[in-house]
XYZ file of C-alpha atoms in Angstrom:
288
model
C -64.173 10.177 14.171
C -61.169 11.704 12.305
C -61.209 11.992 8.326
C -56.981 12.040 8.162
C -56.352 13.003 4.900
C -58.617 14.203 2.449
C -58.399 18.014 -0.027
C -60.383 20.953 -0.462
C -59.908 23.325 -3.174
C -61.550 26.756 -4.395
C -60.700 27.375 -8.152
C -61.255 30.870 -8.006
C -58.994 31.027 -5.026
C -55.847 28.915 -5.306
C -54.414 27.742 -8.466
C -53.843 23.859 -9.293
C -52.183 23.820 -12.441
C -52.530 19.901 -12.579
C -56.066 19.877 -11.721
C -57.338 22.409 -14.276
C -55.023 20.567 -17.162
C -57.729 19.220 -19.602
C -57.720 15.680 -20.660
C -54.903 14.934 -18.829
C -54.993 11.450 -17.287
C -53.389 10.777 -14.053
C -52.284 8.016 -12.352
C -55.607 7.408 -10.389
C -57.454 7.709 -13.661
C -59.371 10.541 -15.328
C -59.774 13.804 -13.669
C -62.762 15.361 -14.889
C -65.417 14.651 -12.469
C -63.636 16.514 -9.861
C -62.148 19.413 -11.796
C -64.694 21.720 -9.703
C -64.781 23.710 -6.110
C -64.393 21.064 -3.903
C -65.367 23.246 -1.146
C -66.016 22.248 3.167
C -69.404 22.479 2.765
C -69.523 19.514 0.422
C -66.887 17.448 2.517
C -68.897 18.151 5.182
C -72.337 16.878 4.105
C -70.723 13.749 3.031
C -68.279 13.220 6.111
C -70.452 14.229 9.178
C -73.376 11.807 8.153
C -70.546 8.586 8.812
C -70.016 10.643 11.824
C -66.689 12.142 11.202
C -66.407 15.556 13.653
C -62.459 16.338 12.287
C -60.397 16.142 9.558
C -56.945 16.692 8.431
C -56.566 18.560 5.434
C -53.469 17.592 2.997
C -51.709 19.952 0.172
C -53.109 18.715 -3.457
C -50.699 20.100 -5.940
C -51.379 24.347 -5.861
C -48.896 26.025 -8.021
C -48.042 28.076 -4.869
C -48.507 26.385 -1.616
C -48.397 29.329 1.215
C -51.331 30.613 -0.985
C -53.163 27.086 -0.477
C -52.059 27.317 2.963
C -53.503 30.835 3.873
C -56.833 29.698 2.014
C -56.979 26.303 3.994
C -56.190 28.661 7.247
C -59.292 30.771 6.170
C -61.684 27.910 5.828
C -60.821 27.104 9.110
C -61.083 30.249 10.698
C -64.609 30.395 9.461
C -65.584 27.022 10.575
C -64.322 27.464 14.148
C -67.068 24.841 15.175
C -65.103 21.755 12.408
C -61.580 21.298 14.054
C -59.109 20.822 10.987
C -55.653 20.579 10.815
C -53.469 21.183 7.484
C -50.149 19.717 5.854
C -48.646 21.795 3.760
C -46.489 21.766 0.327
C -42.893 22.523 1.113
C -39.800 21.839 -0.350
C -37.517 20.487 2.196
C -34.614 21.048 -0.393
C -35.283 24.683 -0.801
C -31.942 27.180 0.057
C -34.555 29.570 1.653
C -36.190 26.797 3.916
C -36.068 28.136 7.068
C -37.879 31.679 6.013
C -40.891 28.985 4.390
C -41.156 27.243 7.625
C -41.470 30.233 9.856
C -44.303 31.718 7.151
C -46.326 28.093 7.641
C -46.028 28.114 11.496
C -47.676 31.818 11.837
C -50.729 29.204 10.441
C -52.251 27.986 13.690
C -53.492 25.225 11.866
C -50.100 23.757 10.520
C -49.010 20.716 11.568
C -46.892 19.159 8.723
C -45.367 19.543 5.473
C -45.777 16.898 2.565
C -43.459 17.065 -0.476
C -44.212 13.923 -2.559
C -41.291 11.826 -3.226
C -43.268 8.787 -5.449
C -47.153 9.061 -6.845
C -46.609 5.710 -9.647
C -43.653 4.575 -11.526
C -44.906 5.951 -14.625
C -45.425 9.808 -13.533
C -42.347 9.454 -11.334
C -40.553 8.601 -14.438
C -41.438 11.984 -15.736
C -41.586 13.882 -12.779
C -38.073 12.776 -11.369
C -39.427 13.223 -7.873
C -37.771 9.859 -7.001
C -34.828 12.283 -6.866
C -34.878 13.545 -3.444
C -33.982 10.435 -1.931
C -30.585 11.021 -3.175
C -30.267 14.833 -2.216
C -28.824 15.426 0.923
C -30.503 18.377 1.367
C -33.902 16.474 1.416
C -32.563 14.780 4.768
C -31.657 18.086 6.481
C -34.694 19.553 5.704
C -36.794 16.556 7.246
C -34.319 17.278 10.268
C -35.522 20.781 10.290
C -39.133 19.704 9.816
C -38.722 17.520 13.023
C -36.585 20.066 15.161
C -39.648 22.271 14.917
C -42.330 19.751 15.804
C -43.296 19.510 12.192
C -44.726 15.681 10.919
C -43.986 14.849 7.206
C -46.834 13.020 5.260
C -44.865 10.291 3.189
C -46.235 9.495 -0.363
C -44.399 6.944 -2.227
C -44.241 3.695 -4.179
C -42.845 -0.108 -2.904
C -40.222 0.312 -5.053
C -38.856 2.855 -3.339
C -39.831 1.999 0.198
C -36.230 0.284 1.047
C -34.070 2.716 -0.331
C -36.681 5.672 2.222
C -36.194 3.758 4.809
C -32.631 4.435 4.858
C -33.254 8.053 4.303
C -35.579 8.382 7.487
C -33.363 6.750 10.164
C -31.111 9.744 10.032
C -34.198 11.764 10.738
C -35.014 9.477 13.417
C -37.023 12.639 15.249
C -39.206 13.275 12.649
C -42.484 12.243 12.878
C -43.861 10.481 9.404
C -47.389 9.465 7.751
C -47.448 7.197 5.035
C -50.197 8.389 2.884
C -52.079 5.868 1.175
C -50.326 2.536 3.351
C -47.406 2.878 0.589
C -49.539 2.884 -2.683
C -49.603 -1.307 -3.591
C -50.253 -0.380 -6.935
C -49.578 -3.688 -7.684
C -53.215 -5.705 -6.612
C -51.685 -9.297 -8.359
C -51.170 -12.048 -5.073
C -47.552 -11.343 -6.199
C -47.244 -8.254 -5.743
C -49.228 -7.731 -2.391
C -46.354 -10.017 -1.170
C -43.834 -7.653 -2.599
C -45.520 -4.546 -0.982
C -46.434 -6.338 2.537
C -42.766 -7.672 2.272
C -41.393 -3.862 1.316
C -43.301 -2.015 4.077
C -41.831 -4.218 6.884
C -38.860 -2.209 6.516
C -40.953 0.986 7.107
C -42.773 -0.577 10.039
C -39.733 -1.142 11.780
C -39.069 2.187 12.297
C -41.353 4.147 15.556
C -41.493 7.181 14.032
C -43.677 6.005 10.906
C -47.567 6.052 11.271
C -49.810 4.672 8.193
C -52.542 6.031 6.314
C -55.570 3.620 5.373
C -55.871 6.412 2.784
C -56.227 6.196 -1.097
C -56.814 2.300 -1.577
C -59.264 2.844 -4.615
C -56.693 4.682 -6.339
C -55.314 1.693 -8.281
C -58.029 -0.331 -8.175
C -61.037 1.479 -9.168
C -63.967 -1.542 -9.635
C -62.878 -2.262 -5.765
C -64.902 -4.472 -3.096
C -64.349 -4.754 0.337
C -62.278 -7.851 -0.212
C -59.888 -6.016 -2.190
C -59.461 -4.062 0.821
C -59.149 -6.520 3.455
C -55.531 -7.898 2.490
C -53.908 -4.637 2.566
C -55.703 -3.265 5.502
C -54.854 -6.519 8.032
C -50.833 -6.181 6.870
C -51.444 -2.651 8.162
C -52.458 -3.281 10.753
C -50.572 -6.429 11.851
C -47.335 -4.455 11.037
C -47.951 -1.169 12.493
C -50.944 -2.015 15.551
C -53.840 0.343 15.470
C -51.921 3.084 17.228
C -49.826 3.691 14.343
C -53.258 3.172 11.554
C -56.051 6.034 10.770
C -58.213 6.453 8.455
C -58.220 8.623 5.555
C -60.962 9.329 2.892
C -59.167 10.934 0.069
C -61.654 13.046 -1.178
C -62.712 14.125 -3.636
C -60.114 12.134 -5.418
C -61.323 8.902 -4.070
C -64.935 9.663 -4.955
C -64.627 8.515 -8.487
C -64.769 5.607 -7.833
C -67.194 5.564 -4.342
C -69.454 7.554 -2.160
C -67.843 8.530 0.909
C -70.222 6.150 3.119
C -69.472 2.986 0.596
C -65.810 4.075 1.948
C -66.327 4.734 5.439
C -68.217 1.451 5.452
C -65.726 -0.913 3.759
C -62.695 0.274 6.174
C -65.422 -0.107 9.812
C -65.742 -3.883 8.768
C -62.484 -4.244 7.758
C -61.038 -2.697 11.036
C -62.280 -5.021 14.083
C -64.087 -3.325 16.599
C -61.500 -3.034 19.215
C -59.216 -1.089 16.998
C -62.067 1.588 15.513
C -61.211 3.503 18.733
C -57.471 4.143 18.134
C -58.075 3.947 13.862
C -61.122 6.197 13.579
C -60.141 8.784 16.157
C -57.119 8.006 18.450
C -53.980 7.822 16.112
C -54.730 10.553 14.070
C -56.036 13.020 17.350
C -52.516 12.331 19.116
C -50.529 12.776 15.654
C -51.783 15.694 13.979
C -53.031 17.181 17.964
C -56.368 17.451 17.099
């Protein structure tokens, strides 16, 4: 099994301004527990027991992200016997874009770049990330991404899943994870309609794979009922060649331990798919 998305971090390593910010609530609720090393060893202990053997690990917010990248690289190259890949922070907007690139790819373990263009409508209000979806330089550098066999991991809101949509058919050659299966922040009956109805657009288009990453993030008292809805759209829209499973730790382990997790999503998933969800999708897309 694959864990597709979850974050490390050493404090005394890498600095996460947003992390270390004290009494600062985010929009997956209070920080604190996890505003510690997170380190592999940890991940490990929790992921190998639900007999994950992989993992994919995704840029969390470092105040420079070659720096997080290098350290990510270093885990790695002192775990040679835990294969793990890495997406890394990079603005796709940046004038110097190229020269960032070609410092990532000397990374063996690179395989993507994630720059997040919606987290929830109230911190995108403040953030003004929503932004990029109206700078043209956002779409060339997704080109650029693609052109050298770079993925980009997708975070967003519904609300903003139409007007993306439009921005990623003229990157058509770019390959694209939706972290989090599009963030239904929304858990009414109404608006699991609006999201299931939104992400149609995004499952329309072959380059787009989906995350069943980060589902207790807006719904922190979850069951595995709460679950079930937005799994099946996932993978009724997308088929289990285009679905794997992410953990989302440590963030996600406020509100669960990572077997509670593990366990919610292998019921949830029928058996014929845990092949292709667990391992398949996410071996072939990040070529693990």
């Amino acid at each position: 099994m694959i864990d597709a998305h979850h974050h490390l971090w050493d404090l005394s390593a890498v600095s996460y301004p947003w992390l270390m910010a004290e009494g600062v609530a985010r929009f997956f609720g209070d920080p604190t527990p996890i505003q510690r090393d997170y380190l592999l060893r940890e991940f490990r202990n929790d992921a190998a027991t639900e007999g994950i053997t992989a993992s994919v690990h995704i840029q969390v917010g470092a105040a420079d992200g070659l720096a997080e990248a290098r350290w990510v690289q270093s885990v790695a190259d002192a775990n040679a016997d835990w294969p793990m890949a890495q997406v890394v922070f990079c603005d796709l907007t940046a004038c110097d874009l190229g020269d960032t690139l070609d410092a990532f790819q000397n990374l063996s373990t690179v395989r993507g770049v994630r720059q997040i263009v919606g987290r929830a409508p109230g911190e995108d209000a403040v953030t003004g990330t929503n932004g990029l979806l109206d700078d043209p330089r956002f779409v060339q550098g997704l080109r650029e991404a693609g052109r050298r066999g770079l993925s980009f991991d997708l975070q967003l809101i519904p609300e903003l899943m139409e007007k993306t949509a439009r921005v990623l058919e003229r990157a058509p050659d770019t390959q694209i994870a939706l972290c989090h299966a599009g963030s239904p922040h929304d858990r009414s009956p109404q608006g699991l309609r609006d999201w299931a109805d939104k992400m149609r657009r995004l499952s329309s288009l072959p380059q787009v794979t989906c995350k069943l990453s980060g589902l207790g993030m807006f719904q922190h008292n979850w069951t595995q009922d709460d679950f079930r809805p937005i799994i099946e759209t996932c993978l009724e829209q997308f088929g289990p060649e285009r679905c794997m499973f992410g953990s989302n730790f440590p963030v996600d382990s406020l509100y669960s331990d990572y077997a509670t997790l593990v366990t919610a999503h292998r019921s949830i998933v029928p058996q014929g798919m845990h092949d292709q969800v667990f391992h398949g999708t996410a071996s072939r897309f990040y070529a693990l």
